[in-house]
Short mmCIF file of C-alpha atoms and ligand atoms in Angstrom, two decimals:
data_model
loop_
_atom_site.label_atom_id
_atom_site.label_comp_id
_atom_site.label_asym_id
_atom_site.label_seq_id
_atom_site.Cartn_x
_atom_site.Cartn_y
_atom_site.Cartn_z
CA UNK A 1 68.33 92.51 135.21
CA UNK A 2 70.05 92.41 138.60
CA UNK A 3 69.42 94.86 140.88
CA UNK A 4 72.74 96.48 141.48
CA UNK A 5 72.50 97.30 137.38
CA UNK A 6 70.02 99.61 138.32
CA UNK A 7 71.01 103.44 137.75
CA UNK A 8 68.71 105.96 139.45
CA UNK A 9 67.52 109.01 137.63
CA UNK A 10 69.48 112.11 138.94
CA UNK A 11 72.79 109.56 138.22
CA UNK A 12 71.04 109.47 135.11
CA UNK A 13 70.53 112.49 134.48
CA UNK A 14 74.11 113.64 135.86
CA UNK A 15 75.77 111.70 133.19
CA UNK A 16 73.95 112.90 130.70
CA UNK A 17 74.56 116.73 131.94
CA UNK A 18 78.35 115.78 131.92
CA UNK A 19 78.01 114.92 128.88
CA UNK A 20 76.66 117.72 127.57
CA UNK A 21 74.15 115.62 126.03
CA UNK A 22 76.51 113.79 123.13
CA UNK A 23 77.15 110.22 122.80
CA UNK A 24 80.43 110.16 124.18
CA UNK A 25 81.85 107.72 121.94
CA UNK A 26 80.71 109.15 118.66
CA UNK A 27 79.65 112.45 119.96
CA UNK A 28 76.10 112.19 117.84
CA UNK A 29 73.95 114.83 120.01
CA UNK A 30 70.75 113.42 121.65
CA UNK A 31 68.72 116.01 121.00
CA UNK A 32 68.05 115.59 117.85
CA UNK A 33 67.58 111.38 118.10
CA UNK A 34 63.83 109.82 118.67
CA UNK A 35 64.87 107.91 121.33
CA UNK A 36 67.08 108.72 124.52
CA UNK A 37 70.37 107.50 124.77
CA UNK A 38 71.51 104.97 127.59
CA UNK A 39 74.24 105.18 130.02
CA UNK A 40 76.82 102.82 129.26
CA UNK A 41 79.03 100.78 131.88
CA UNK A 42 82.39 101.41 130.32
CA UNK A 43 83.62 98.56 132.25
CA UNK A 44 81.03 96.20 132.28
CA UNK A 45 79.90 94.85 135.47
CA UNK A 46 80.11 91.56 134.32
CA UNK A 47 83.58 92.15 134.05
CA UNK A 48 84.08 94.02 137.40
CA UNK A 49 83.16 97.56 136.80
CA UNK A 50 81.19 99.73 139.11
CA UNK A 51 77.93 100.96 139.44
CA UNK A 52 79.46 104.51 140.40
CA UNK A 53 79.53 107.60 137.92
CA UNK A 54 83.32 107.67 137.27
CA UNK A 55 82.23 104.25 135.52
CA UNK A 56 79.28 105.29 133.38
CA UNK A 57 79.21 107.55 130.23
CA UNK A 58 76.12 108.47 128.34
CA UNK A 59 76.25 106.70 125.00
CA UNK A 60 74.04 106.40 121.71
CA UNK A 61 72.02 102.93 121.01
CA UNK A 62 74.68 101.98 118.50
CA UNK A 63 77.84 102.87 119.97
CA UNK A 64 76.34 101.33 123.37
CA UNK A 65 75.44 97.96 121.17
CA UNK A 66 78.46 97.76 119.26
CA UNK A 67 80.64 98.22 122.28
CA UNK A 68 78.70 95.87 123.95
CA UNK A 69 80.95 94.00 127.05
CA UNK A 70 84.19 94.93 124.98
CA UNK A 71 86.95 96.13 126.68
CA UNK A 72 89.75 95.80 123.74
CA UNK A 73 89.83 95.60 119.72
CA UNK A 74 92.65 94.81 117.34
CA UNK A 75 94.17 98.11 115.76
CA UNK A 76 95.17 96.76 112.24
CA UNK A 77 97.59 99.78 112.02
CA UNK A 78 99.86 98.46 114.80
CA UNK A 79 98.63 95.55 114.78
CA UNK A 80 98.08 95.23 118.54
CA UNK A 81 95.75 95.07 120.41
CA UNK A 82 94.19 98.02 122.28
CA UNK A 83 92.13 99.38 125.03
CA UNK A 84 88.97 100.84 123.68
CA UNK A 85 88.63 104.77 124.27
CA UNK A 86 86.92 105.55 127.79
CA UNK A 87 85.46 108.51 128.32
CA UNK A 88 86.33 108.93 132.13
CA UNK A 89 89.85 108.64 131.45
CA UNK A 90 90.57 109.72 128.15
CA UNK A 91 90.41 113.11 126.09
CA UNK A 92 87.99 112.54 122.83
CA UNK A 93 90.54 115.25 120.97
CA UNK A 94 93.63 113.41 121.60
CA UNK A 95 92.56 110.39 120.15
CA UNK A 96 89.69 111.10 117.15
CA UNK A 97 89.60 114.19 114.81
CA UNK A 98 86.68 115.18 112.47
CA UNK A 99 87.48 114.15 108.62
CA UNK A 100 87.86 118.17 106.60
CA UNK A 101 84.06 117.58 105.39
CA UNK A 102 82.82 116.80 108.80
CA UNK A 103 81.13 113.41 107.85
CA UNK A 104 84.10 111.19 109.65
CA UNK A 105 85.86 110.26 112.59
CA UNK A 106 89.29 109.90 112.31
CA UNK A 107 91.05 107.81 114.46
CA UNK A 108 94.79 109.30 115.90
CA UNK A 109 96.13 106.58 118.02
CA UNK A 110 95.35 102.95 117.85
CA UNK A 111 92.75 103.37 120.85
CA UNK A 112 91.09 105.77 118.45
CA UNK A 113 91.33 103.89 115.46
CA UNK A 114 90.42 101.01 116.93
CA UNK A 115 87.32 102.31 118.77
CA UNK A 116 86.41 103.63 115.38
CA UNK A 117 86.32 100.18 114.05
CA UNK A 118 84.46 98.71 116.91
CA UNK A 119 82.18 100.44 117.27
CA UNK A 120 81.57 101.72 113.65
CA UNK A 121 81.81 105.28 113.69
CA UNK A 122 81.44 106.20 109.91
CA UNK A 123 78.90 103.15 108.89
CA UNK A 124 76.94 104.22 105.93
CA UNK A 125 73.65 105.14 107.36
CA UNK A 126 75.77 107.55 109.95
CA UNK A 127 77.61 109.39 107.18
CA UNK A 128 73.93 110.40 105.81
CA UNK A 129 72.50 111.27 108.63
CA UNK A 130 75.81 114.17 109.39
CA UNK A 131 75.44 115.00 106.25
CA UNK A 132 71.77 116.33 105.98
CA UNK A 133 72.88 117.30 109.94
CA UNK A 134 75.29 118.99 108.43
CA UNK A 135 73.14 121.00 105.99
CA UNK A 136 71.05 122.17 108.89
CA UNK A 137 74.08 123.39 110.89
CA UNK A 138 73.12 120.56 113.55
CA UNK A 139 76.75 118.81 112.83
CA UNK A 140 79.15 119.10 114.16
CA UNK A 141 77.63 120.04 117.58
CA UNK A 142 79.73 122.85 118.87
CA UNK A 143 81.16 121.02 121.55
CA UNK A 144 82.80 118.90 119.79
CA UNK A 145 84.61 121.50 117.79
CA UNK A 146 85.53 123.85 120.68
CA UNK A 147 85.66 121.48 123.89
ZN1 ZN B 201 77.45 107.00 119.63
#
């Protein structure tokens, strides 16, 4: 790990007050998880991004995983290829939408749907976990509905 990776702790814990404590990708709420979540470079720095907040959003281990150093996906709606959402610059409303029974993300646009893809929103073991989330009125977190 170089050095300039390094994030200190009240950056840390900035992001994750910004955040209001949700992944900001799939908007799963850390405080019900067992371990912390990370703070994600949305541009990697490999790939040129900065070490600054207006580059970092706080992120679940999946989404953080799955996104990985990716920058783009392939929307198979438009067939194109698209930005993945960012958090910094981009409205989490405009481009995903909660499925009627609360258990999915929907993408709207092909950033959303493709961001859904990518980083694998609605995989099995997620759709379980909302649901008995669900039952015990800890999905969806009220920010998400209401932000
Ligand atoms: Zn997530």
């Amino acid at each position: 790990m170089s050095a300039n990776r390094y994030i200190s702790e009240p950056t840390q814990n900035q992001v994750r007050q910004r955040a209001k404590f949700l992944c900001e990708y799939c908007h799963a709420s850390e405080q019900w998880q067992y371990v912390s979540f990370t703070v994600d470079h949305i541009i990697p720095l490999a790939k040129g991004g900065a070490n600054s907040i207006d580059n970092l959003a706080l992120a679940c281990f999946h989404c953080n995983r799955q996104k990985s150093d990716k920058l783009k996906a392939f929307d198979e709606q438009s067939l194109s290829e698209v930005i993945l959402f960012n958090p910094r610059t981009d409205i989490w409303q405009e481009h995903f939408i909660w499925s009627t029974d609360t258990l999915r993300v929907i993408g709207l646009t092909p950033t959303g749907r493709a961001t859904v893809a990518v980083l694998a929103f609605n995989r099995a073991r997620v759709l379980n976990i909302r649901a008995a989330d669900r039952e015990t009125g800890r999905h969806p977190h009220q920010m998400t509905q209401f932000k």
